[in-house]
Amino acid sequence: MIKRLKRFLWLSIAIISVISISIGLMETLMAQQPSISHPLTSLTESEISTAVSVIKREKTLSEMAAFPLIALQEPDKEEVLNFTHGKAFGRKAFLVIYERSQNKTYEGIVDLTSKTLNSWKEIPSIQPAIANSEYELATQVVKADPRWKKAMQRRGITDFERVKISWWPPGILSQQEEATGNRLCRGLFYYKGKAWNYYGSPIEGVVATVNLNTGKIASFIDKGNVPFSKENWNYDIKSLGQLLSPLKALKIVQPNGQSFQIKDNEISWQGWKFRYSMHPRNGLMLYQVAYNDGENIRPVLYRASLSEMVVPYGDPEPTWSFRNAFDVGEYNLGLLANTMELGKEIPENGLLLNAIFANEQGEPYKIPGVIGIYERDRGMLWKHYEYNTQRNDVRRSRELVMSMTAAVDNYDYSMNWIFHQDGTLEVQNELTGIVLAQGTAAQKQSEDDSYGQLIAKNIFGVNHQHFFNYRLDFDVDGQANSVMEMNVKALPMDEKNPLGNAIAVTETPLTKETAAVRDLDMKSSREWMIVSADKKNALGAAPGYMLMPGGNSIFFPGEGSKIRQRAEFATHHVWVTKYKPAELYAGGDYPNQTQTEQGLPKYIANDESLLGEDIVLWYTMGVTHIPRSEDWPVMPVHQVGFKLVPRGFFSRNPAINLPE
């Protein structure tokens, strides 16, 4: 009897152990699989594979077919706003398919639930973003060409493997190139000697344009020999030699853990609640940004993302004048995001998150640590010192920062969404990396060098600009919004203003889309406010959020220039449109080899009303970069950004009741 009991007990223990192990394995596997608990959850690896298999099942694709873009087909906005936890929802994937042999582009939408093809259409006369395999194809084409070999040999280069090629979309096209409609890219050349940093040795005056459809060189320019730098511009510690004295250790610690909470792709922190996504084109995006004021969770933004970038270079030489990169739409900026490290791009108290993308073959892959989130100190939040009682009330400020970094060839960018405790949401872009160098025989600066600056011997930095456009789908206290422009002016001296000190603010509604194409004006301290059209605050005013610009610039390419026509979004700082789900990109859906007047100029052509509507504000900010020697060999970070600041949204300072 005792033996039987022992056997029963051992058998029970064994069964329980197996069950426990199985449950543990299931929990581990579930933890490794992304949870699809919300309509705005990014595509999983399984969903990407399903979408591609449906396309291949339904359509006959060639061996050369590529998938430049695979992303979530965002559900209807009303469906998302009405979604409640546990409610069933559909899932769809959006795919761009390019057939290089046919020079045709298709868009497909796959229903992931039913595993069916919902939509399939050809998009005529456009070119999607450049793909990695095309860089390899173009390199093989150029290095096999006798003209290119002779051009290198004339410059004393016989080992062609030491020549590195940077491939760009073609930018500004000639009339002949436009007429053919072929898919093109242009190659820039660098010499990689003993140093690994070849960006300091541009092979100037040579540009090859490759027809990616035929696999042949479409045109070849050789303007003659120009000396290039032979110096070692490596910037690793060994190459730099003597280093500065190290600073004493600075540790950033949170002994009680982080203050933010993450559940799937939703983040909560200090009244803020929002969702995030990593998009293969836009990069890091926010959804459903809202603030809990203690009584209600109040919406501010439905969707916020970088929409487009353009980087025009200011040298009229034919080997430079075509260089006008649209880094979001021509390269798929999100796919260029790179893994970050704690203690480097992200402070050591941060958290790194992964993202799932698809390569051009349609295969899913994971990029680890591509999103960073962390808290940081920002100095004082508010303070008052009372002299009579010597009472000192002060609170320190903390911010929540969500970041990504991307390398676009020689340049590096960091995009940061910053949440403040006073209800402000800030965007801060950081520019760093390596200046796009131009080879020159000069070793000293000349007064004739009006197109840039000599930044090192034989290295010239060309004047250029970086323009970023952000698409901000506001829902301030709901979808019924209007936009107001605020201008400040000094009133003239008269009997009502005898000392001439009166300052007045005027608020003007921007009623139509064409009237809402606006520019900064420092003289009037101009700002814009998105306000609720059907709600009032305790003081009887419309609650709103104000766009507070930071540093900015004007777009310098001249009137009538082709780049001005292609990048018309950059010619004005503010555009406002009535919400339409398909209007997502300021420079158009396909800016590579695009027609003119795409994107925002097209969106406002019907001049719709903006009063009490679901509206989208598009903000453009620019940096004019006149290179300097201190930018070489890697430029220090330059920051540019803007803030979205509450105005009448709260009844008082929302951070007044923070504990000490």
XYZ file of C-alpha atoms in Angstrom:
660
model
C 0.000 0.000 0.000
C 2.821 2.406 0.975
C 4.716 1.528 -2.227
C 1.608 2.288 -4.302
C 1.200 5.640 -2.528
C 4.860 6.488 -3.197
C 4.479 5.570 -6.881
C 1.303 7.664 -7.091
C 3.032 10.625 -5.430
C 6.074 10.372 -7.730
C 3.818 10.055 -10.779
C 1.766 13.067 -9.647
C 4.921 15.110 -9.101
C 6.209 14.118 -12.543
C 2.924 15.073 -14.217
C 2.816 18.401 -12.372
C 6.449 19.054 -13.379
C 5.688 18.335 -17.045
C 2.626 20.592 -16.904
C 4.660 23.346 -15.199
C 7.438 23.076 -17.773
C 4.878 23.150 -20.615
C 3.168 26.201 -19.144
C 6.557 27.863 -18.690
C 7.513 27.152 -22.288
C 4.165 28.478 -23.507
C 4.585 31.622 -21.437
C 8.119 32.094 -22.798
C 6.950 31.606 -26.369
C 4.027 33.973 -25.831
C 6.394 36.553 -24.358
C 8.575 36.295 -27.472
C 5.619 36.724 -29.834
C 4.289 40.271 -30.300
C 0.811 40.647 -28.876
C -1.846 41.840 -31.327
C -4.182 43.467 -28.846
C -4.966 46.676 -30.701
C -5.752 47.692 -34.319
C -2.627 49.884 -34.451
C -0.165 47.159 -33.438
C 2.628 46.881 -36.024
C 2.762 43.856 -38.303
C 4.263 40.718 -36.805
C 6.730 38.450 -38.611
C 3.944 35.935 -39.169
C 1.658 38.585 -40.657
C 4.373 39.794 -43.040
C 4.954 36.225 -44.244
C 1.204 35.723 -44.692
C 0.822 38.932 -46.710
C 3.676 38.026 -49.070
C 2.434 34.452 -49.542
C -1.039 35.749 -50.481
C 0.463 38.111 -53.087
C 2.594 35.341 -54.574
C -0.386 32.988 -54.617
C -2.683 35.463 -56.344
C -0.221 37.182 -58.701
C 2.510 35.832 -60.952
C 5.668 37.676 -59.967
C 8.992 37.522 -61.756
C 12.260 36.534 -60.073
C 13.227 40.214 -60.113
C 10.126 41.357 -58.226
C 10.939 43.339 -55.088
C 8.945 44.506 -52.072
C 10.215 48.040 -51.318
C 7.606 48.522 -48.574
C 5.480 46.265 -46.374
C 3.576 47.868 -43.496
C 0.315 47.837 -41.587
C -2.611 49.116 -43.617
C -3.918 51.494 -40.987
C -7.548 50.778 -40.113
C -10.303 53.332 -40.457
C -9.871 56.129 -37.915
C -13.438 55.823 -36.603
C -12.921 52.112 -36.080
C -9.818 52.808 -33.981
C -11.468 55.570 -31.947
C -14.440 53.329 -31.181
C -12.299 50.316 -30.325
C -12.590 48.843 -26.833
C -10.352 46.205 -25.275
C -11.443 42.697 -26.180
C -13.436 43.799 -29.216
C -12.683 41.948 -32.456
C -10.884 43.879 -35.212
C -9.524 43.220 -38.673
C -5.903 43.269 -39.785
C -4.599 44.277 -43.200
C -1.163 44.727 -44.739
C -0.111 47.283 -47.358
C 2.550 46.224 -49.849
C 4.441 47.973 -52.643
C 5.697 45.602 -55.332
C 8.164 46.658 -58.014
C 8.764 44.634 -61.182
C 12.120 45.876 -62.457
C 12.012 43.923 -65.728
C 8.676 45.584 -66.580
C 9.451 48.892 -64.831
C 6.047 48.689 -63.166
C 4.928 49.409 -59.607
C 1.921 47.860 -57.894
C 0.155 48.406 -54.583
C -1.556 45.531 -52.821
C -3.713 45.273 -49.703
C -3.982 41.864 -48.058
C -6.670 40.928 -45.539
C -4.657 39.022 -42.951
C -7.713 37.551 -41.252
C -9.214 35.923 -44.346
C -5.819 35.630 -46.107
C -7.196 37.175 -49.269
C -6.064 39.911 -51.642
C -8.395 42.871 -51.105
C -6.855 45.281 -53.569
C -4.298 45.231 -56.383
C -3.532 48.163 -58.674
C -0.731 49.430 -60.850
C 0.539 52.927 -60.025
C 1.715 54.360 -63.360
C 4.671 56.659 -64.004
C 6.259 56.434 -60.551
C 9.348 54.898 -58.984
C 9.400 53.439 -55.445
C 12.326 53.814 -53.052
C 15.732 52.426 -54.018
C 16.380 48.849 -52.816
C 19.640 47.285 -51.576
C 19.921 44.819 -54.452
C 19.890 47.745 -56.880
C 22.989 49.195 -55.224
C 24.775 45.896 -55.898
C 23.528 45.759 -59.488
C 24.595 49.343 -60.202
C 28.050 48.742 -58.687
C 28.640 45.739 -60.947
C 27.513 47.710 -64.002
C 29.829 50.661 -63.317
C 32.924 48.698 -62.364
C 32.671 46.697 -65.591
C 32.471 49.834 -67.776
C 35.646 50.798 -69.724
C 34.939 54.547 -69.419
C 34.828 54.317 -65.654
C 38.023 52.223 -65.519
C 39.876 54.782 -67.644
C 38.585 57.626 -65.478
C 39.965 55.910 -62.385
C 43.288 55.087 -64.071
C 43.724 58.734 -65.101
C 43.563 59.532 -61.392
C 46.217 56.961 -60.563
C 43.761 54.372 -59.254
C 44.412 50.857 -60.536
C 42.960 48.793 -57.701
C 39.263 49.279 -58.407
C 38.295 47.416 -55.228
C 39.532 50.448 -53.311
C 36.840 52.594 -54.913
C 33.659 52.831 -52.846
C 30.420 53.901 -54.512
C 27.598 55.810 -52.860
C 24.338 55.382 -54.770
C 21.767 58.170 -54.821
C 18.323 58.457 -56.397
C 18.772 60.544 -59.542
C 17.339 63.770 -58.088
C 16.898 66.412 -60.767
C 16.400 64.732 -64.161
C 17.317 65.997 -67.595
C 14.543 66.269 -70.189
C 15.857 63.142 -71.898
C 15.855 61.199 -68.629
C 12.317 62.324 -67.864
C 11.148 61.259 -71.320
C 12.440 57.685 -71.039
C 10.708 56.929 -67.724
C 13.491 54.500 -66.835
C 14.474 53.739 -63.252
C 17.782 55.476 -62.564
C 20.365 55.965 -59.846
C 23.565 58.005 -59.727
C 26.890 56.908 -58.317
C 29.366 59.062 -56.373
C 32.892 57.714 -55.911
C 35.373 57.647 -53.037
C 38.874 56.261 -52.680
C 39.460 53.941 -49.765
C 43.190 53.761 -49.156
C 44.732 52.593 -45.920
C 42.127 54.556 -43.957
C 38.656 53.084 -43.554
C 36.906 56.503 -43.524
C 36.701 56.989 -47.275
C 34.317 59.978 -47.062
C 37.389 62.198 -46.758
C 38.604 61.131 -50.219
C 35.885 61.948 -52.777
C 36.835 61.266 -56.404
C 35.558 64.565 -57.710
C 34.166 65.284 -61.181
C 32.954 61.748 -61.960
C 29.297 60.738 -61.864
C 27.759 57.620 -63.405
C 24.017 57.253 -64.004
C 22.792 53.667 -64.252
C 19.586 52.483 -65.919
C 18.404 49.851 -63.450
C 15.895 48.418 -65.934
C 18.479 47.608 -68.615
C 21.487 47.142 -66.328
C 23.543 49.613 -68.382
C 25.130 53.016 -67.858
C 22.711 55.690 -69.057
C 25.198 58.572 -68.891
C 28.744 59.175 -67.698
C 30.391 62.459 -66.680
C 34.136 62.976 -66.225
C 35.040 66.627 -65.641
C 38.780 65.945 -65.278
C 41.190 65.181 -62.474
C 40.754 66.913 -59.137
C 43.152 66.095 -56.278
C 41.622 64.317 -53.304
C 42.809 64.155 -49.734
C 45.354 61.449 -48.924
C 45.226 62.110 -45.196
C 43.935 59.593 -42.674
C 40.535 60.857 -41.524
C 39.746 57.849 -39.345
C 38.215 58.861 -36.030
C 38.668 55.726 -33.938
C 40.588 56.184 -30.676
C 43.774 54.601 -32.028
C 43.834 56.918 -35.076
C 43.178 60.073 -33.057
C 46.270 59.608 -30.906
C 46.296 61.925 -27.919
C 42.899 62.137 -26.245
C 41.395 64.654 -23.859
C 41.577 63.863 -20.164
C 38.578 61.695 -19.256
C 35.851 63.165 -17.090
C 34.920 61.571 -13.804
C 32.160 58.994 -14.020
C 28.581 60.281 -14.253
C 25.999 57.636 -13.415
C 22.306 57.960 -14.229
C 20.378 55.548 -12.053
C 16.762 54.963 -11.069
C 17.055 52.725 -8.003
C 13.295 52.166 -7.825
C 12.909 51.468 -11.528
C 11.409 53.437 -14.383
C 8.275 55.545 -13.948
C 6.709 54.731 -17.299
C 4.596 51.698 -18.076
C 4.536 49.784 -21.367
C 1.733 47.428 -22.336
C 2.107 46.087 -25.868
C 2.660 49.314 -27.855
C 0.961 51.649 -25.350
C 2.968 53.828 -22.959
C 1.742 55.707 -19.877
C 3.739 58.327 -17.956
C 2.836 61.333 -15.778
C -0.646 61.834 -17.225
C 0.433 61.044 -20.790
C -0.848 58.017 -22.673
C 0.074 57.160 -26.263
C 0.859 54.367 -28.690
C 3.981 54.034 -30.806
C 4.941 52.252 -34.002
C 8.084 51.830 -36.070
C 7.185 52.386 -39.715
C 9.558 51.267 -42.509
C 9.193 54.634 -44.254
C 8.393 57.238 -41.571
C 10.364 55.721 -38.718
C 9.145 56.251 -35.142
C 5.490 57.338 -35.068
C 2.987 58.196 -32.334
C -0.724 57.399 -32.205
C -3.592 58.425 -29.929
C -1.626 60.863 -27.785
C -3.822 61.825 -24.837
C -3.517 63.417 -21.394
C -5.250 62.389 -18.180
C -6.117 65.636 -16.362
C -7.351 63.793 -13.281
C -10.953 63.692 -14.412
C -10.848 62.712 -18.079
C -8.466 61.210 -20.599
C -8.398 63.952 -23.205
C -7.156 63.425 -26.789
C -4.515 65.741 -28.267
C -3.190 63.979 -31.390
C -4.457 60.970 -33.304
C -1.282 60.425 -35.346
C 2.072 62.215 -35.488
C 5.000 61.371 -37.736
C 7.874 62.660 -39.793
C 6.374 62.934 -43.269
C 9.289 63.861 -45.542
C 12.775 65.326 -45.689
C 14.628 67.066 -48.468
C 18.332 67.945 -48.551
C 19.191 70.316 -51.438
C 22.870 71.061 -52.184
C 23.868 74.517 -53.356
C 26.609 74.000 -55.968
C 25.452 74.538 -59.596
C 28.110 72.192 -61.075
C 26.425 69.349 -63.038
C 28.077 66.759 -60.784
C 26.396 68.414 -57.761
C 23.251 70.219 -58.876
C 21.204 66.993 -59.100
C 21.829 66.221 -55.403
C 18.502 66.768 -53.672
C 17.747 63.764 -51.486
C 14.257 62.969 -50.159
C 15.503 60.838 -47.288
C 12.087 59.524 -46.176
C 10.440 58.667 -49.486
C 13.466 57.847 -51.660
C 15.299 55.708 -49.082
C 12.615 54.480 -46.628
C 14.109 56.165 -43.586
C 12.641 53.684 -41.101
C 14.512 50.803 -42.746
C 17.759 52.740 -42.226
C 17.246 52.928 -38.459
C 20.060 51.308 -36.522
C 20.513 49.442 -33.268
C 21.355 51.730 -30.344
C 23.246 51.033 -27.127
C 22.540 51.962 -23.543
C 25.050 54.471 -22.267
C 25.642 55.766 -25.813
C 22.713 57.022 -27.905
C 20.409 56.243 -24.979
C 21.420 56.843 -21.339
C 22.039 53.792 -19.201
C 18.717 54.157 -17.366
C 16.811 53.698 -20.625
C 15.062 50.789 -22.275
C 15.648 49.515 -25.815
C 12.811 48.130 -27.940
C 12.863 46.035 -31.112
C 11.100 46.464 -34.446
C 9.948 44.042 -37.140
C 10.508 44.938 -40.796
C 10.522 43.129 -44.147
C 13.384 43.029 -46.636
C 12.906 43.502 -50.369
C 12.393 39.755 -50.818
C 9.395 40.034 -48.498
C 11.108 38.186 -45.652
C 10.511 39.471 -42.105
C 13.431 40.323 -39.839
C 13.951 41.928 -36.455
C 16.135 44.951 -35.675
C 17.033 44.849 -31.980
C 17.263 48.015 -29.914
C 16.019 50.305 -32.660
C 13.783 52.388 -30.352
C 14.971 53.935 -27.109
C 12.830 55.250 -24.254
C 14.124 56.897 -21.111
C 13.544 59.572 -18.472
C 15.916 62.487 -17.993
C 16.329 65.545 -15.805
C 15.546 68.924 -17.417
C 16.457 71.343 -14.644
C 13.757 73.439 -12.994
C 10.126 72.902 -13.854
C 8.813 75.838 -11.812
C 9.997 77.988 -8.892
C 9.172 80.993 -6.764
C 11.226 82.491 -3.963
C 9.263 84.650 -1.536
C 11.493 87.398 -0.081
C 9.212 88.324 2.803
C 9.057 84.832 4.272
C 12.151 83.407 2.578
C 9.970 80.567 1.401
C 11.434 78.725 -1.588
C 9.101 76.534 -3.624
C 10.659 74.668 -6.541
C 10.116 71.465 -8.513
C 12.589 69.756 -10.771
C 11.556 68.821 -14.260
C 11.671 65.367 -15.716
C 11.021 64.363 -19.331
C 10.139 61.151 -21.089
C 12.089 60.778 -24.342
C 11.417 58.294 -27.138
C 14.115 58.126 -29.826
C 15.359 56.517 -33.001
C 18.527 57.062 -35.028
C 19.064 56.489 -38.745
C 22.120 56.644 -40.985
C 21.473 57.898 -44.514
C 24.821 57.258 -46.171
C 27.178 59.900 -44.711
C 24.616 61.701 -42.519
C 23.124 60.504 -39.226
C 19.844 61.681 -37.763
C 18.199 61.266 -34.382
C 14.451 61.839 -34.056
C 13.119 62.407 -30.552
C 9.594 62.729 -29.158
C 9.809 64.431 -25.745
C 6.955 64.472 -23.226
C 7.010 67.195 -20.559
C 5.253 67.233 -17.191
C 3.551 70.546 -18.008
C 1.571 69.014 -20.888
C 4.039 70.040 -23.629
C 5.031 67.614 -26.389
C 8.321 68.459 -28.074
C 9.982 67.232 -31.262
C 13.746 67.461 -31.392
C 15.770 66.321 -34.397
C 19.523 65.926 -34.125
C 21.847 66.090 -37.134
C 25.327 64.598 -37.033
C 27.521 62.291 -39.139
C 29.931 63.266 -41.901
C 29.665 66.312 -44.160
C 29.238 65.360 -47.825
C 32.738 66.364 -48.955
C 33.792 67.827 -52.290
C 37.330 67.222 -53.514
C 39.397 70.302 -54.335
C 42.988 71.265 -55.133
C 42.716 74.117 -52.636
C 44.575 74.014 -49.352
C 43.514 77.470 -48.211
C 40.159 79.231 -48.259
C 39.558 81.449 -51.281
C 37.255 84.464 -51.526
C 35.795 82.885 -54.678
C 34.460 79.905 -52.728
C 30.922 81.241 -52.427
C 29.244 77.811 -52.629
C 30.758 76.526 -49.390
C 33.791 76.466 -47.132
C 37.144 74.720 -47.120
C 36.889 72.500 -44.034
C 40.241 70.684 -44.400
C 43.048 70.591 -46.957
C 41.622 69.328 -50.274
C 38.150 69.010 -48.689
C 35.368 71.476 -49.420
C 32.020 71.521 -47.623
C 29.186 72.564 -49.954
C 26.417 74.806 -48.595
C 23.196 72.828 -48.226
C 19.942 72.592 -46.311
C 17.950 69.959 -44.402
C 14.170 70.402 -44.369
C 11.878 68.190 -42.273
C 8.098 68.076 -42.569
C 5.957 66.669 -39.747
C 2.383 65.540 -40.246
C 0.332 66.238 -37.090
C -3.220 64.878 -37.083
C -4.741 66.854 -34.203
C -7.803 65.774 -32.245
C -7.788 68.400 -29.479
C -10.629 67.355 -27.160
C -12.208 65.570 -30.115
C -12.187 65.628 -33.911
C -14.032 68.933 -34.390
C -11.128 71.412 -34.506
C -10.229 74.772 -36.035
C -6.910 76.513 -36.511
C -6.075 80.040 -35.367
C -3.081 82.166 -36.306
C -1.741 84.425 -33.554
C 0.152 87.610 -34.378
C 1.553 90.124 -31.926
C 1.980 93.802 -32.750
C 2.898 97.043 -31.018
C 0.085 99.565 -31.107
C 0.774 103.110 -32.312
C 1.089 105.936 -29.816
C -2.195 107.834 -29.412
C -4.516 109.037 -26.690
C -5.256 105.418 -25.705
C -1.568 104.478 -25.747
C 0.285 107.650 -24.728
C 3.530 105.883 -23.704
C 3.601 103.588 -26.721
C 3.944 100.453 -24.599
C 0.744 98.637 -25.639
C 1.130 95.165 -27.101
C -1.862 93.461 -28.745
C -2.477 89.919 -29.940
C -4.818 89.148 -32.804
C -6.186 85.674 -33.431
C -7.315 85.002 -36.986
C -9.082 81.788 -38.024
C -7.626 80.084 -41.078
C -10.861 79.106 -42.769
C -9.746 77.392 -45.983
C -6.849 75.147 -46.986
C -5.300 77.626 -49.428
C -5.498 80.394 -46.821
C -3.683 78.161 -44.317
C -0.387 78.019 -46.239
C 1.663 80.196 -43.901
C 5.189 81.217 -42.920
C 6.987 82.206 -39.764
C 7.197 85.914 -38.984
C 9.568 86.924 -36.222
C 8.328 90.512 -36.306
C 4.865 89.397 -35.198
C 5.988 86.448 -33.026
C 3.643 84.332 -35.132
C 2.307 81.038 -33.771
C -0.597 78.737 -34.571
C -3.180 77.118 -32.349
C -5.441 74.122 -32.912
C -8.600 74.594 -30.836
C -11.699 72.593 -30.087
C -14.635 73.847 -32.135
C -17.347 72.575 -29.800
C -15.936 72.695 -26.266
C -15.132 75.511 -23.815
C -12.841 75.626 -20.812
C -13.769 77.008 -17.383
C -13.044 80.548 -18.594
C -15.305 80.273 -21.622
C -12.486 79.937 -24.164
C -11.802 77.086 -26.583
C -9.182 74.652 -25.230
C -6.249 74.322 -27.600
C -2.704 73.287 -28.334
C -0.254 75.812 -29.747
C 2.515 75.155 -32.272
C 5.562 76.937 -30.888
C 8.291 76.980 -33.590
C 11.965 76.643 -32.764
C 14.878 77.449 -35.059
C 13.996 77.480 -38.747
C 15.056 78.718 -42.160
C 13.626 79.587 -45.551
C 14.041 77.329 -48.572
C 16.805 78.965 -50.609
C 16.561 77.340 -54.081
C 15.339 80.048 -56.468
C 11.864 80.602 -57.839
C 11.295 78.344 -60.845
C 13.997 75.860 -59.821
C 13.165 72.199 -60.320
C 13.892 71.260 -56.738
C 11.512 73.978 -55.569
C 8.803 72.435 -57.750
C 9.529 68.900 -56.494
C 9.791 69.905 -52.824
C 7.084 72.556 -52.711
C 6.194 71.509 -49.149
C 9.508 73.059 -48.022
C 8.644 76.491 -49.446
C 6.251 77.225 -46.561
C 6.451 76.477 -42.857
C 2.799 75.653 -42.148
C 0.126 73.918 -44.190
C -3.273 72.785 -42.855
C -5.532 70.242 -44.557
C -8.836 68.580 -43.835
C -8.161 65.003 -42.731
C -8.060 62.360 -45.448
C -6.557 58.967 -44.614
C -4.640 58.643 -47.903
C -2.909 62.049 -47.566
C 0.203 61.011 -45.669
C 3.283 62.441 -47.355
C 4.130 66.122 -47.843
C 6.244 65.374 -50.920
C 3.843 62.839 -52.433
C 3.576 59.066 -52.183
C 6.526 58.422 -54.510
C 9.052 61.304 -54.546
C 11.715 59.274 -56.386
C 11.783 60.685 -59.948
C 8.447 62.310 -59.137
C 6.367 64.755 -61.089
C 6.043 68.288 -59.739
C 3.341 69.597 -57.399
C 2.818 66.294 -55.595
C 1.843 65.988 -51.946
C 0.679 69.147 -50.180
C 0.044 71.319 -53.277
C -2.217 68.548 -54.564
C -3.905 68.026 -51.190
C -5.043 71.664 -50.925
C -6.172 72.013 -54.540
C -9.861 71.513 -53.613
C -9.535 74.238 -50.929
C -11.758 72.617 -48.307
C -13.091 74.296 -45.185
C -11.082 74.049 -41.962
C -13.751 75.307 -39.541
C -14.872 72.694 -37.044
C -13.290 69.891 -39.046
C -10.944 66.989 -38.412
C -7.764 68.781 -39.469
C -4.106 67.966 -40.031
C -1.320 70.493 -39.512
C 1.915 70.010 -41.466
C 4.948 71.810 -40.061
C 8.167 72.307 -42.017
C 11.428 73.208 -40.273
C 14.770 73.723 -41.915
C 18.482 73.916 -41.175
C 20.817 75.865 -43.440
C 24.236 74.242 -43.079
C 27.245 76.360 -44.012
C 30.010 73.857 -43.191
C 32.931 74.804 -40.943
C 36.220 73.130 -40.065
C 34.797 72.126 -36.679
C 32.304 69.897 -38.543
C 35.152 67.642 -39.704
C 35.669 64.685 -39.667
C 32.387 64.057 -37.793
C 30.117 66.996 -37.073
C 28.895 67.733 -33.530
C 25.152 67.326 -33.072
C 22.987 70.193 -34.325
C 19.442 70.341 -32.950
C 16.262 71.665 -34.508
C 12.702 71.220 -33.308
C 9.362 72.608 -32.195
C 6.889 72.304 -29.327
C 3.184 71.635 -29.010
C 2.167 73.618 -25.926
C -1.244 73.603 -24.161
C -3.110 76.935 -24.294
C -6.351 76.987 -22.356
C -6.308 73.182 -22.324
C -5.756 73.052 -18.554
C -7.386 75.189 -15.867
C -4.009 75.780 -14.189
C -0.369 74.686 -14.357
C -0.787 70.887 -14.672
C 2.498 70.331 -12.816
C 1.684 72.574 -9.844
C 0.731 69.654 -7.621
C 3.867 67.583 -8.120
C 5.266 66.334 -4.799
C 8.673 67.590 -3.709
